[in-house]
Short mmCIF file of C-alpha atoms and ligand atoms in Angstrom, two decimals:
data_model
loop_
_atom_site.label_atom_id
_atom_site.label_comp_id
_atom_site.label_asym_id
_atom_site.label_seq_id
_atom_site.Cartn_x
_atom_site.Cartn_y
_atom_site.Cartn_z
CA UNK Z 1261 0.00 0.00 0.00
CA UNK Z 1262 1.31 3.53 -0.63
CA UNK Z 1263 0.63 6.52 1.06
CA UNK Z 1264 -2.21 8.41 -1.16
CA UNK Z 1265 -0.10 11.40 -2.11
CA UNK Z 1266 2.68 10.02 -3.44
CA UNK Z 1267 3.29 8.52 -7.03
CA UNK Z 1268 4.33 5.16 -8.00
CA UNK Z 1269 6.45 5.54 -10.82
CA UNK Z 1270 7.96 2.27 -13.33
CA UNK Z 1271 11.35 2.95 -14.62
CA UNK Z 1272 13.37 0.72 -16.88
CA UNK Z 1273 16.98 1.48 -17.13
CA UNK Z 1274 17.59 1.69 -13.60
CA UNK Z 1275 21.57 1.08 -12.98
CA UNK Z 1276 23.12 3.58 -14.23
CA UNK Z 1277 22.71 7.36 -15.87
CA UNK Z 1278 19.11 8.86 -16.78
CA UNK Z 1279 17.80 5.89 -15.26
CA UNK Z 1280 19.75 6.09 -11.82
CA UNK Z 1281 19.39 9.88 -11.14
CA UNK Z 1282 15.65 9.40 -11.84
CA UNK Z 1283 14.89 7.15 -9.18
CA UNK Z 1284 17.38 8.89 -6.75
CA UNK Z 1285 15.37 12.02 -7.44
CA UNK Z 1286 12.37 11.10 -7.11
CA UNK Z 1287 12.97 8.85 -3.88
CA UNK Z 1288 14.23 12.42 -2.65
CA UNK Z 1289 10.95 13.51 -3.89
CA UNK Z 1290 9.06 10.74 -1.62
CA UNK Z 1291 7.48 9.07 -4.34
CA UNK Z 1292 7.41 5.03 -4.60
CA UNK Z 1293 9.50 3.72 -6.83
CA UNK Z 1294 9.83 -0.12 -9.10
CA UNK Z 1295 13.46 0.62 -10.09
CA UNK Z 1296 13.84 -1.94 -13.18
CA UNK Z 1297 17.43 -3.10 -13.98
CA UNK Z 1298 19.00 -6.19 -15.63
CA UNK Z 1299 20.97 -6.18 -12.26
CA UNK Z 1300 18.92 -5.18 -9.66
CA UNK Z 1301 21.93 -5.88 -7.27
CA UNK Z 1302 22.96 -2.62 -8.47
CA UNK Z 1303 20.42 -0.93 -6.62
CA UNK Z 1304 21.13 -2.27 -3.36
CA UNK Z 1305 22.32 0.92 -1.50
CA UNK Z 1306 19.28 2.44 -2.45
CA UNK Z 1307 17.63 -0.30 -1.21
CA UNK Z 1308 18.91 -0.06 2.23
CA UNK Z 1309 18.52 4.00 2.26
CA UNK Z 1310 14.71 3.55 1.03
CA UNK Z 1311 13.72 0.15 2.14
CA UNK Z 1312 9.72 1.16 1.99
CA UNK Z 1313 9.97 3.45 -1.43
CA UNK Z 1314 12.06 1.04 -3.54
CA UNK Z 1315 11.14 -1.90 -4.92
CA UNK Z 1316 14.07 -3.13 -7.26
CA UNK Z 1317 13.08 -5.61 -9.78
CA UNK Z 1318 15.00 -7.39 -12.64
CA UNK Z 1319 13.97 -6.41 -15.54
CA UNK Z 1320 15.64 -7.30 -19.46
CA UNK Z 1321 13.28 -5.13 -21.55
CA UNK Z 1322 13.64 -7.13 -24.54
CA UNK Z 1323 12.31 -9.83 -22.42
CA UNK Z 1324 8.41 -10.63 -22.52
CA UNK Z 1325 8.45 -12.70 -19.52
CA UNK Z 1326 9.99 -10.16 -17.94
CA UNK Z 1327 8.36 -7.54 -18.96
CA UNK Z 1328 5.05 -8.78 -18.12
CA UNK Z 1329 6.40 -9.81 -14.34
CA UNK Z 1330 7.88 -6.72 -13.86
CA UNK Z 1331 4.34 -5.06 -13.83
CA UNK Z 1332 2.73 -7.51 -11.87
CA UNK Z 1333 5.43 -7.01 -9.05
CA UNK Z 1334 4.82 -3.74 -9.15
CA UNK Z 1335 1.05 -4.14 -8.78
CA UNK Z 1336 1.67 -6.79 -6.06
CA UNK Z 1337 3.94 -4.12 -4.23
CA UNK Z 1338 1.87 -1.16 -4.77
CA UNK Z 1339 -1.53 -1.36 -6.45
CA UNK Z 1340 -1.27 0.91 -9.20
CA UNK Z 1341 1.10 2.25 -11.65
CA UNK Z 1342 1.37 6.18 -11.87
CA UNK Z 1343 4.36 6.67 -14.35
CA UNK Z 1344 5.93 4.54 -16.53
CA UNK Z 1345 9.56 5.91 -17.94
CA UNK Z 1346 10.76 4.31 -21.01
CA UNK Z 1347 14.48 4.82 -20.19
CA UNK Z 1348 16.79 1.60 -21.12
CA UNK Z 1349 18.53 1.72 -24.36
CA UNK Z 1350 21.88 2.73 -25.90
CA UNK Z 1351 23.28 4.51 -28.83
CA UNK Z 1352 24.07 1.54 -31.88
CA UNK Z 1353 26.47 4.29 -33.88
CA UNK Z 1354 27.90 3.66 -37.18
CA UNK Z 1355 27.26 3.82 -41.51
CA UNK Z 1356 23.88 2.29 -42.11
CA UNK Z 1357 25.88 -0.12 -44.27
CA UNK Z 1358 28.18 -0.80 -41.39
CA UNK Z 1359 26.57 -2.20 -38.50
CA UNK Z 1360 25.67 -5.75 -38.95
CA UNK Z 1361 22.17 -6.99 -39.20
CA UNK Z 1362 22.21 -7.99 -35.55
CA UNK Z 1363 23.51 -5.29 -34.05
CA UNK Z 1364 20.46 -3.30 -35.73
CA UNK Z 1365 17.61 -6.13 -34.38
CA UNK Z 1366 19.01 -5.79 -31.10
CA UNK Z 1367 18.96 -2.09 -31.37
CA UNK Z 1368 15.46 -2.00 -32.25
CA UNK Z 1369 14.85 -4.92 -29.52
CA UNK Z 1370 15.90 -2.56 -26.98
CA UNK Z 1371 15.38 1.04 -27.78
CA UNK Z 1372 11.78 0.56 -29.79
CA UNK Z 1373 10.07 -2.90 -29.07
CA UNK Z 1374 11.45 -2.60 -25.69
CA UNK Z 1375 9.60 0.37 -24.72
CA UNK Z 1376 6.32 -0.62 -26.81
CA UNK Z 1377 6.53 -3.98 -24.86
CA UNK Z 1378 6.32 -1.93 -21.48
CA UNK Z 1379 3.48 0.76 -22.95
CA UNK Z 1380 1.60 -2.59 -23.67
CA UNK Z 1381 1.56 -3.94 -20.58
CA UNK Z 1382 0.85 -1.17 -18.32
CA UNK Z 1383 -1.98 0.30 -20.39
CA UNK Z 1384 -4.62 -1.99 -18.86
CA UNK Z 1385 -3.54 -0.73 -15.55
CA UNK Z 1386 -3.66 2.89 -16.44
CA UNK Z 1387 -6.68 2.37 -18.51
CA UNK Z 1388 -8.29 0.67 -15.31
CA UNK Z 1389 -7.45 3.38 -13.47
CA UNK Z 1390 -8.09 6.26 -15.94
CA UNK Z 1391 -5.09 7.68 -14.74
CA UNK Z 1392 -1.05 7.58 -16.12
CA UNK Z 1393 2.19 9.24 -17.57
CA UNK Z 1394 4.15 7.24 -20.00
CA UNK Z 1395 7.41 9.36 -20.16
CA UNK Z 1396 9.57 7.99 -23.12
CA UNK Z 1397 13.13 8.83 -23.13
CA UNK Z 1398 13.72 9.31 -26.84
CA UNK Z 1399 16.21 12.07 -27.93
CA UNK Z 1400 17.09 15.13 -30.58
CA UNK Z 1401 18.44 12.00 -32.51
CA UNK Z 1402 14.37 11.11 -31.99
CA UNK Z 1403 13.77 14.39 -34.36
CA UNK Z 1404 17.19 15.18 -36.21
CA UNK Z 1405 19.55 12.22 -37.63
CA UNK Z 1406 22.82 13.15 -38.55
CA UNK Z 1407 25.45 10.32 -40.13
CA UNK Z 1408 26.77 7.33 -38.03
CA UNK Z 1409 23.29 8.00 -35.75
CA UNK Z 1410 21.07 6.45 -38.49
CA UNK Z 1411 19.81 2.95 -37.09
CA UNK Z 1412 20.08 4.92 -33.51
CA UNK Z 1413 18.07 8.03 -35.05
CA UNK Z 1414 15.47 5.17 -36.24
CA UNK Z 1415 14.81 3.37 -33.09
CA UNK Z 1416 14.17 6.79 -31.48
CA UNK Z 1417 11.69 8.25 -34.61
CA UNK Z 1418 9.92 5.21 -34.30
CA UNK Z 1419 9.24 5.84 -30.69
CA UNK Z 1420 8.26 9.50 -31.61
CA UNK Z 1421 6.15 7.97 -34.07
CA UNK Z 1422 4.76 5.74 -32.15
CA UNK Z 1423 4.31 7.88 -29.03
CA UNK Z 1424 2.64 10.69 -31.24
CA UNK Z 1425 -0.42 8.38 -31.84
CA UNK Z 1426 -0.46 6.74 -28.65
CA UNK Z 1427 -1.12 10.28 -26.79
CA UNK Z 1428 -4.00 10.77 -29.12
CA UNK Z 1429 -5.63 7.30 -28.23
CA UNK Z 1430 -5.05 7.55 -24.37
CA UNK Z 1431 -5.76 11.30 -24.03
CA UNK Z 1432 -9.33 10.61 -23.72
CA UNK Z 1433 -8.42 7.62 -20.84
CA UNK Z 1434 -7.13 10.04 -18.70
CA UNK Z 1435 -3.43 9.03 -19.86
CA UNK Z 1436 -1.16 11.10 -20.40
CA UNK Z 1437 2.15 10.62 -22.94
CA UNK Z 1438 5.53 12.70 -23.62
CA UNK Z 1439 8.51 12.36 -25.18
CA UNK Z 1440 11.96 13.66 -23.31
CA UNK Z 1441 14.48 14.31 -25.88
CA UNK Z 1442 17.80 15.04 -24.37
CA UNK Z 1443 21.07 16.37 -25.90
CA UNK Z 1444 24.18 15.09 -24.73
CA UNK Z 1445 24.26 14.18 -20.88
CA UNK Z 1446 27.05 12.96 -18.75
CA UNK Z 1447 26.19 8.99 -18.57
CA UNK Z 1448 27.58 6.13 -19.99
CA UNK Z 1449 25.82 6.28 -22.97
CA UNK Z 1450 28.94 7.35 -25.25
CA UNK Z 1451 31.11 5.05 -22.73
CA UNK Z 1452 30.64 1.64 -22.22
CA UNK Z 1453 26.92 1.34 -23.26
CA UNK Z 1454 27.89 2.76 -27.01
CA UNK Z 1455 28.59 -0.64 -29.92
CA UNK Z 1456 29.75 1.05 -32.88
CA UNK Z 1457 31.21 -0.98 -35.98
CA UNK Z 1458 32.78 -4.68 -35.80
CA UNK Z 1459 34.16 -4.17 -38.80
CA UNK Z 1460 34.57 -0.36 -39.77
CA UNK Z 1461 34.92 0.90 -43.38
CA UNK Z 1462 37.36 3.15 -44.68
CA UNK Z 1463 34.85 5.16 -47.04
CA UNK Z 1464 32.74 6.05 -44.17
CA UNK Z 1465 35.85 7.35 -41.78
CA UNK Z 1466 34.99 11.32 -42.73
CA UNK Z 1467 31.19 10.71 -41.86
CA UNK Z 1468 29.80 8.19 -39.52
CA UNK Z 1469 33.71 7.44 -38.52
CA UNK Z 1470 34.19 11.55 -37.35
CA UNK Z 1471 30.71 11.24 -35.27
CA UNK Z 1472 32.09 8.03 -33.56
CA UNK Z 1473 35.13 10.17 -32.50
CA UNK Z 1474 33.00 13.23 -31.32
CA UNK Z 1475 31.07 10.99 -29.47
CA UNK Z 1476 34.27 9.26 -27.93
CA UNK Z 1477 35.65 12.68 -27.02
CA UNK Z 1478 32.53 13.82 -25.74
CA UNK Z 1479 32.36 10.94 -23.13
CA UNK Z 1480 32.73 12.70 -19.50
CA UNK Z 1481 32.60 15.91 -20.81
CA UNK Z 1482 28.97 16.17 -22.20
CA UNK Z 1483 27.23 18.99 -20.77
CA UNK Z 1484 24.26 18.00 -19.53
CA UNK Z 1485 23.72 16.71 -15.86
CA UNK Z 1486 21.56 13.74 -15.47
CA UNK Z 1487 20.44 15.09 -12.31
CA UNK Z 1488 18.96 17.88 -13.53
CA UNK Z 1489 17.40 15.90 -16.25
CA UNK Z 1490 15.74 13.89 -13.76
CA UNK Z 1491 14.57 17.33 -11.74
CA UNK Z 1492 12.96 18.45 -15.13
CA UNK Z 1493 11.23 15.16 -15.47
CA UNK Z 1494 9.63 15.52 -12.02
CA UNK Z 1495 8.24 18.74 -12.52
CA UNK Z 1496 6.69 17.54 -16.21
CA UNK Z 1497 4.90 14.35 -14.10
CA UNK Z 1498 3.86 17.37 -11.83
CA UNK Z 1499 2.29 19.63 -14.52
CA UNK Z 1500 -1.09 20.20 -15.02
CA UNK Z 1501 -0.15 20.24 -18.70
CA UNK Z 1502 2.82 18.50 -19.09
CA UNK Z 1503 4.24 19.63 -22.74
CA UNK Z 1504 4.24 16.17 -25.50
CA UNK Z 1505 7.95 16.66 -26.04
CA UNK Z 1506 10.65 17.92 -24.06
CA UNK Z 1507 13.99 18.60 -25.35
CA UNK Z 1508 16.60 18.63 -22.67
CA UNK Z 1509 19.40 21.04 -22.74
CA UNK Z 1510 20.98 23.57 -25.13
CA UNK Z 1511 22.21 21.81 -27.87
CA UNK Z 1512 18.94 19.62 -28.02
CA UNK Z 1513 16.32 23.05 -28.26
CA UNK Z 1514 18.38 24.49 -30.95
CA UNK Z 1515 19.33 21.84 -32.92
CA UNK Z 1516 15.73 20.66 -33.16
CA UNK Z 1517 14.25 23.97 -33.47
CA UNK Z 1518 16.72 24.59 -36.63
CA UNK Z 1519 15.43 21.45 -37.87
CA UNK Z 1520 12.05 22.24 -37.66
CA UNK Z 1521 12.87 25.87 -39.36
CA UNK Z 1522 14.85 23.88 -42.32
CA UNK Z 1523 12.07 21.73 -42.83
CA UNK Z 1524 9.40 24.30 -42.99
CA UNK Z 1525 11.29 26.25 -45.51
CA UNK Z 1526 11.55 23.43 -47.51
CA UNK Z 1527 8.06 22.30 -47.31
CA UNK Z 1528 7.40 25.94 -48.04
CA UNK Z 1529 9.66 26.40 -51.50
CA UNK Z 1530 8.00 22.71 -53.17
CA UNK Z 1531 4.41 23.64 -51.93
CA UNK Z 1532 3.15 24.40 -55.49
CA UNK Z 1533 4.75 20.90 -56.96
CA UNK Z 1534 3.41 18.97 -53.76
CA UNK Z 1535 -0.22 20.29 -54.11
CA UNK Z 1536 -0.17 19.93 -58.11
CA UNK Z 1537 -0.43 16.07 -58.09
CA UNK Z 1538 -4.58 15.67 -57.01
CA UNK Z 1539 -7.17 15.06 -59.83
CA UNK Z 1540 -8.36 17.71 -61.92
N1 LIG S 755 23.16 10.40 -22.42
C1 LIG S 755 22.72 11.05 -23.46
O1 LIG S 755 23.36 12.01 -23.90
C2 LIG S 755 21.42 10.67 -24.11
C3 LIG S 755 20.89 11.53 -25.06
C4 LIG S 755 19.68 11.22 -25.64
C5 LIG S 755 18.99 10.09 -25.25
N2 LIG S 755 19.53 9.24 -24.32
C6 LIG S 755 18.75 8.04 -23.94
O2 LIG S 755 18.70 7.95 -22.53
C7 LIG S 755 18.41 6.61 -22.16
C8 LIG S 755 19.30 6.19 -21.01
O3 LIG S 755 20.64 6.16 -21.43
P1 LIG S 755 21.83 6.85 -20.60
O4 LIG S 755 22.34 7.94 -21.43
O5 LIG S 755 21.42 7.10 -19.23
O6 LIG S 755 22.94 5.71 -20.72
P2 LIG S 755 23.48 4.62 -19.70
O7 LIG S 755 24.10 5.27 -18.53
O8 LIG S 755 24.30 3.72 -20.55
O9 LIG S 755 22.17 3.86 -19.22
C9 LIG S 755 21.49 2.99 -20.07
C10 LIG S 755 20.61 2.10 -19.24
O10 LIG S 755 19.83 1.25 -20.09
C11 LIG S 755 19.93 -0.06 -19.59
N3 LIG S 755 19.69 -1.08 -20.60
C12 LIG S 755 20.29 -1.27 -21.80
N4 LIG S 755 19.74 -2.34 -22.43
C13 LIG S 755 18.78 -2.82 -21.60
C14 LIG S 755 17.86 -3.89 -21.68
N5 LIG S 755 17.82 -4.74 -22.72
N6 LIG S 755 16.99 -4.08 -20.65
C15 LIG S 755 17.01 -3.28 -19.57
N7 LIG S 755 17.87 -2.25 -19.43
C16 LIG S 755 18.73 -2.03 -20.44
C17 LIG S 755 21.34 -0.15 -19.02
O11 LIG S 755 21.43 -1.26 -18.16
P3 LIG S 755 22.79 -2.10 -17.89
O12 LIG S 755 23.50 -1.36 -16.81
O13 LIG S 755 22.29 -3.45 -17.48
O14 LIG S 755 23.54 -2.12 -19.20
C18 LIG S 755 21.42 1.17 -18.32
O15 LIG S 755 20.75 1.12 -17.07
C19 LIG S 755 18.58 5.77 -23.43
O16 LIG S 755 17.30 5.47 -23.95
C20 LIG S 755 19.32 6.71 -24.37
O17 LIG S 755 19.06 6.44 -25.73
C21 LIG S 755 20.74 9.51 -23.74
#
């Protein structure tokens, strides 16, 4: 049972980065929290610190069985499910032609069918309840792909995709979706969570190759803070209208606000050949 204030949130992704400031924050908060992790063990010291707000469970997203008993041990623990965060995944960088075909399945495994897997099985709950907030971590690769971020950029526009419909649907259930789409943060994510190329080619070394290195570089120097992220996300699940994409930090707001500018001015100059083409 949980005290009636306080929300239970669902996040997957829970060891490290996005994931781990989220449920430290909003244990500070004094919500409940089913902290999902393929290693749960890695939550013990918040375990011990929040013995009645945590509830660690394993969790391999691109596992059904998993998935499915993740959400009834939350249920069992707590009785409802306020907020679900979409969080686990990791950037698959390289050429489109130079990742191999399983590094791209299991890219879409975890990023994309992972996530939907978790929106499925939750939405009964929230739809029982008429109440929810699915918050999926997607990111300005979610609206702008640049090169070597291609099968990444695609797992995260699918989401988007995905996510833009699934607001529409749920809107009248009382459930409520949005998209966080980060720039680059300080977690592992260009560490050791990044796979990039088995087998690199040499024509791609100026392209996807240079972003590989940027990325590299970037690694403990990004300027985002996680923690902060993870404040920003609280105060969206507080809103009375929470926004159906948020871009996190600088470089993210720009970037996808100069997309959005190039497109429409695009759109704009091939209007007259794009509305010649319906019957006379
Ligand atoms: N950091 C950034 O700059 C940035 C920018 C935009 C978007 N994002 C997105 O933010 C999210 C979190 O990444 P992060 O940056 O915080 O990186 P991170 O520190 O590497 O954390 C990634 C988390 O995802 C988990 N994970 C990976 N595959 C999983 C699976 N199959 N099942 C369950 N958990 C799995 C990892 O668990 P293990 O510890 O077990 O590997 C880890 O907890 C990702 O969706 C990423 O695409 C990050």
């Amino acid at each position: 049972m949980t005290n009636s204030d306080a929300k239970v949130w669902l996040i997957t992704g829970s060891s490290s980065g996005f994931g781990r400031s989220l449920v430290e924050a909003v244990l500070k908060h004094g919500d409940y929290v089913v902290a999902t992790a393929r290693k749960p063990e890695q939550l013990d010291d918040l375990a011990q610190q929040y013995p009645e707000t945590i509830h660690p469970v394993r969790l391999d997203v691109t596992n059904l069985q998993d998935v499915q008993a993740a959400v009834e041990s939350a249920l069992d623990q707590y009785d409802h499910i306020d907020v679900l965060v979409n969080n686990a995944g990791y950037p698959a960088m390289g050429a489109i032609e130079e990742l191999s075909d399983d590094d791209i399945r299991r890219q879409f495994e975890t990023n994309f069918f992972g996530a939907l897997s978790m929106i499925r099985a939750v939405l009964p709950t929230m739809r029982e309840q008429r109440s929810g907030h699915i918050l999926n971590i997607s990111s300005f690769a979610g609206v702008v792909s640049l090169s070597g971020l291609g099968i990444y950029s695609a797992t995260k526009f699918a989401l988007e995709g995905a996510s833009e419909a699934l607001a529409q649907e749920v809107k009248p259930l009382g459930i409520k979706v949005t998209l966080i789409e980060p720039g680059a943060f300080r977690t592992n994510g260009a560490g050791s969570s990044m796979v990039t190329p088995k087998h690199p080619i040499t024509d791609y070394a100026e392209t996807s190759g240079k972003m590989i290195d940027v990325m590299r570089l970037s690694h403990g120097n990004q300027p985002g803070d996680p923690a902060k992220a993870a404040a920003a996300m609280i105060q969206v699940v507080e809103s009375d209208d929470p926004p159906m994409r948020l871009a996190l930090g600088e470089d993210s707001a720009n970037g996808i606000v100069q997309k959005l500018d190039a497109m429409k001015a695009e759109l704009e100059a091939w209007k007259p050949l794009s509305i010649s083409t319906a019957f006379e």
